[in-house]
Each structure stands twice: as structure tokens, then as C-alpha cells.
């Protein structure tokens, strides 16, 4: 029962560490997605305004600013990766400490409490299966937290309200007809050609 208690405490500690890790990873993943989005917006805006950039000779300033933006993207990605590794290591250390305590309690039980080696081996085999399965589940949870940030960003775009309202068909005007009417009435009309 002592080894079972240690196993349960180990599992609970691993789960609690994982919960805190998931929150931290999701927060950092959100930050990375935000920085990456800003970098993409900046690149698109720069490419769309390339003519103005060339006219004003601002290529070097734009390149430096984009380099800073890319460094921010790299830094946040490294922070997410390092945090993933550190948090996974915390869970694994908790697992290994628990296993070491169970081995120690098992050895003491074999010597002083008449526990047979066969029972100890059976418990250790079961413990290994339980903890490795738990660790796999917790790892998937951490990956899910990281992926959830991307999914949240996508869902924000999908749920965003349309800024331009739909025009009721009876209020919509046919531009060609309106232009012809204005010419007939000697009113001037703005015409776009080869746009």
C-alpha cells in the first residue's frame, strides 16, 4: 500500500505540473502567433507599398525594421520551444523521483516487511506501464495546448463580423444605368477605365 500511495502521489504531482505547463505554453504560443501575425502584416504592407518604398528610398529602413520583426518571431518561437522542453522535463523529473522512491520503498519492504521479489517485480512492471501511459497522455495535452492557440486564432478570424453590410437589392444601383442617365441629363459621371 505504501508503494501504491507513492505511485498515486507521483501521478498527481505529474498531472498538476502538466496543468501549469499547459497554461504557460498556451500563453507563450498565443504571444508567438501574435508576433508572427504582425510580421506577416508588415511584410504584406511593405510588398504592397513597394513602389512608395522605392520612391522615398526607404529600402534600408524597411529591411532593418523587418529584420527586427523577424528577430521577435524567432525569439518567441525559441521561448515556446524552450518552455515546452523545460515543462516536459519537470514532469519527467517528477516521474523519475517517484519511481526512485518506489524502488527504495520496495527494497525496504523486501528486507523488512517480507515482501517477495515476485510481488515487487509485478508492481514495478505495472507501475512502469501506468506512468509511461500517463506521461504520454500528459505530453499529448501539452501538444494540444500549443495547437489550441493556433486554432483559437483561426476561430477569431472565422467568427469576426463582416465590416461591410450587405446592400438590399432595392437600394443597389446599376452603375452603367446611372452613368447613362447622368449623361442624358448632362450631369457629369465619374468613369473608371482599364482599372
Short mmCIF file of C-alpha atoms in Angstrom, two decimals:
data_model
loop_
_atom_site.label_atom_id
_atom_site.label_comp_id
_atom_site.label_asym_id
_atom_site.label_seq_id
_atom_site.Cartn_x
_atom_site.Cartn_y
_atom_site.Cartn_z
CA UNK A 1 0.00 0.00 0.00
CA UNK A 2 2.93 2.36 0.60
CA UNK A 3 4.21 1.89 -2.95
CA UNK A 4 0.68 2.42 -4.31
CA UNK A 5 0.41 5.63 -2.30
CA UNK A 6 3.73 6.85 -3.68
CA UNK A 7 2.57 5.95 -7.19
CA UNK A 8 -0.66 7.94 -6.73
CA UNK A 9 1.19 10.95 -5.30
CA UNK A 10 3.62 10.80 -8.24
CA UNK A 11 0.74 10.70 -10.74
CA UNK A 12 -0.98 13.66 -9.06
CA UNK A 13 2.24 15.72 -8.98
CA UNK A 14 2.82 14.94 -12.68
CA UNK A 15 -0.74 15.99 -13.55
CA UNK A 16 -0.52 19.24 -11.56
CA UNK A 17 2.82 20.15 -13.14
CA UNK A 18 1.29 19.43 -16.54
CA UNK A 19 -1.69 21.71 -15.90
CA UNK A 20 0.60 24.63 -15.06
CA UNK A 21 2.80 23.79 -18.05
CA UNK A 22 -0.15 23.77 -20.43
CA UNK A 23 -1.28 27.21 -19.29
CA UNK A 24 2.20 28.64 -19.72
CA UNK A 25 2.71 27.03 -23.11
CA UNK A 26 -0.66 28.26 -24.38
CA UNK A 27 0.12 31.82 -23.23
CA UNK A 28 3.51 31.76 -24.97
CA UNK A 29 2.02 30.18 -28.11
CA UNK A 30 -0.57 32.98 -28.25
CA UNK A 31 2.25 35.51 -27.96
CA UNK A 32 4.18 33.80 -30.77
CA UNK A 33 1.14 33.73 -33.05
CA UNK A 34 0.55 37.42 -32.40
CA UNK A 35 4.16 38.35 -33.20
CA UNK A 36 4.16 36.16 -36.32
CA UNK A 37 0.91 37.74 -37.47
CA UNK A 38 2.41 41.22 -37.05
CA UNK A 39 5.43 40.16 -39.10
CA UNK A 40 3.19 38.84 -41.87
CA UNK A 41 1.12 42.04 -41.89
CA UNK A 42 4.25 44.14 -42.08
CA UNK A 43 5.63 42.08 -44.98
CA UNK A 44 2.36 42.27 -46.94
CA UNK A 45 2.06 46.01 -46.35
CA UNK A 46 5.66 46.56 -47.40
CA UNK A 47 5.29 44.50 -50.57
CA UNK A 48 2.03 46.24 -51.46
CA UNK A 49 3.70 49.63 -50.96
CA UNK A 50 6.95 48.69 -52.64
CA UNK A 51 6.65 51.50 -55.17
CA UNK A 52 6.42 54.12 -52.41
CA UNK A 53 9.31 52.48 -50.56
CA UNK A 54 11.48 52.77 -53.68
CA UNK A 55 10.37 56.33 -54.46
CA UNK A 56 11.35 57.53 -50.99
CA UNK A 57 14.49 55.38 -50.84
CA UNK A 58 13.35 53.66 -47.66
CA UNK A 59 14.55 50.16 -48.55
CA UNK A 60 17.24 50.04 -45.88
CA UNK A 61 14.96 51.32 -43.11
CA UNK A 62 12.24 48.84 -44.10
CA UNK A 63 14.74 45.98 -44.21
CA UNK A 64 16.06 46.85 -40.74
CA UNK A 65 12.55 47.07 -39.35
CA UNK A 66 11.63 43.72 -40.91
CA UNK A 67 14.82 42.16 -39.53
CA UNK A 68 13.77 43.32 -36.04
CA UNK A 69 10.33 41.83 -36.61
CA UNK A 70 11.84 38.51 -37.70
CA UNK A 71 14.10 38.50 -34.63
CA UNK A 72 10.98 38.93 -32.47
CA UNK A 73 9.36 35.97 -34.26
CA UNK A 74 12.49 33.86 -33.74
CA UNK A 75 12.78 34.85 -30.09
CA UNK A 76 9.17 33.99 -29.28
CA UNK A 77 9.46 30.68 -31.12
CA UNK A 78 12.61 29.83 -29.17
CA UNK A 79 10.85 30.81 -25.95
CA UNK A 80 7.93 28.48 -26.80
CA UNK A 81 10.30 25.62 -27.70
CA UNK A 82 12.45 26.06 -24.59
CA UNK A 83 9.38 26.26 -22.36
CA UNK A 84 7.99 23.10 -23.96
CA UNK A 85 11.23 21.30 -23.18
CA UNK A 86 11.56 22.68 -19.63
CA UNK A 87 7.98 21.86 -18.71
CA UNK A 88 8.26 18.34 -20.16
CA UNK A 89 11.46 17.85 -18.16
CA UNK A 90 9.71 18.90 -14.94
CA UNK A 91 7.06 16.22 -15.47
CA UNK A 92 9.71 13.61 -16.28
CA UNK A 93 11.77 14.54 -13.21
CA UNK A 94 8.66 14.13 -11.03
CA UNK A 95 8.13 10.72 -12.65
CA UNK A 96 11.74 9.63 -12.06
CA UNK A 97 11.74 10.84 -8.46
CA UNK A 98 8.52 8.90 -7.85
CA UNK A 99 9.99 5.78 -9.44
CA UNK A 100 13.14 6.11 -7.31
CA UNK A 101 11.06 6.42 -4.15
CA UNK A 102 9.01 3.38 -5.15
CA UNK A 103 12.19 1.35 -5.75
CA UNK A 104 13.50 2.45 -2.36
CA UNK A 105 10.23 1.61 -0.58
CA UNK A 106 10.10 -1.72 -2.44
CA UNK A 107 13.64 -2.60 -1.40
CA UNK A 108 12.89 -1.70 2.23
CA UNK A 109 9.67 -3.74 2.07
CA UNK A 110 11.55 -6.77 0.71
CA UNK A 111 14.10 -6.59 3.51
CA UNK A 112 11.98 -5.62 6.50
CA UNK A 113 8.33 -6.35 5.63
CA UNK A 114 8.58 -9.78 3.99
CA UNK A 115 7.56 -8.58 0.53
CA UNK A 116 8.55 -11.15 -2.08
CA UNK A 117 10.68 -10.19 -5.06
CA UNK A 118 7.98 -11.52 -7.41
CA UNK A 119 5.34 -9.18 -5.96
CA UNK A 120 7.81 -6.28 -6.13
CA UNK A 121 8.62 -7.09 -9.77
CA UNK A 122 4.92 -7.35 -10.66
CA UNK A 123 4.25 -3.97 -9.02
CA UNK A 124 7.21 -2.34 -10.75
CA UNK A 125 6.10 -3.69 -14.14
CA UNK A 126 2.59 -2.37 -13.62
CA UNK A 127 3.95 0.95 -12.36
CA UNK A 128 6.10 1.38 -15.45
CA UNK A 129 3.12 0.81 -17.73
CA UNK A 130 0.91 3.19 -15.73
CA UNK A 131 3.45 6.00 -15.55
CA UNK A 132 4.53 5.74 -19.20
CA UNK A 133 0.88 5.84 -20.31
CA UNK A 134 0.21 8.82 -18.05
CA UNK A 135 3.30 10.59 -19.37
CA UNK A 136 2.15 10.00 -22.97
CA UNK A 137 -1.29 11.47 -22.18
CA UNK A 138 0.25 14.47 -20.49
CA UNK A 139 2.59 15.03 -23.47
CA UNK A 140 -0.38 14.98 -25.82
CA UNK A 141 -2.07 17.54 -23.56
CA UNK A 142 0.93 19.85 -23.89
CA UNK A 143 0.90 19.49 -27.69
CA UNK A 144 -2.84 20.18 -27.63
CA UNK A 145 -2.25 23.41 -25.69
CA UNK A 146 0.21 24.61 -28.29
CA UNK A 147 -2.11 23.67 -31.16
CA UNK A 148 -5.10 25.21 -29.40
CA UNK A 149 -3.51 28.65 -29.71
CA UNK A 150 -3.42 28.31 -33.48
CA UNK A 151 -6.99 27.04 -33.55
CA UNK A 152 -8.13 29.98 -31.41
CA UNK A 153 -6.51 32.40 -33.86
CA UNK A 154 -8.30 30.73 -36.77
CA UNK A 155 -11.64 30.78 -34.95
CA UNK A 156 -11.25 34.52 -34.18
CA UNK A 157 -10.98 35.13 -37.92
CA UNK A 158 -13.92 32.85 -38.72
CA UNK A 159 -16.16 34.48 -36.09
CA UNK A 160 -15.22 38.05 -36.99
CA UNK A 161 -18.15 40.19 -38.03
CA UNK A 162 -18.19 41.49 -41.58
CA UNK A 163 -17.43 45.21 -41.61
CA UNK A 164 -19.26 45.92 -44.87
CA UNK A 165 -23.02 45.44 -44.56
CA UNK A 166 -24.95 43.78 -47.35
CA UNK A 167 -26.91 46.21 -49.53
CA UNK A 168 -30.56 45.41 -50.05
CA UNK A 169 -31.28 44.67 -53.73
CA UNK A 170 -33.80 47.52 -53.99
CA UNK A 171 -31.15 50.00 -52.80
CA UNK A 172 -28.37 48.73 -55.07
CA UNK A 173 -27.77 50.76 -58.21
CA UNK A 174 -26.57 49.60 -61.57
CA UNK A 175 -23.60 51.86 -62.28
CA UNK A 176 -23.88 51.63 -66.07
CA UNK A 177 -27.54 52.69 -65.96
CA UNK A 178 -26.79 55.52 -63.53
CA UNK A 179 -23.93 56.73 -65.73
CA UNK A 180 -26.12 56.70 -68.88
CA UNK A 181 -28.85 58.67 -67.05
CA UNK A 182 -26.33 61.26 -65.87
CA UNK A 183 -25.01 61.69 -69.44
CA UNK A 184 -28.55 62.13 -70.77
CA UNK A 185 -29.26 64.76 -68.12
CA UNK A 186 -25.92 66.47 -68.86
CA UNK A 187 -24.65 65.60 -65.38
CA UNK A 188 -21.08 64.57 -65.15
CA UNK A 189 -20.24 60.99 -64.21
CA UNK A 190 -17.02 59.55 -62.93
CA UNK A 191 -15.84 56.77 -65.19
CA UNK A 192 -13.13 54.22 -64.45
CA UNK A 193 -11.37 52.84 -67.49
CA UNK A 194 -8.93 49.89 -67.52
CA UNK A 195 -8.81 49.72 -63.73
#
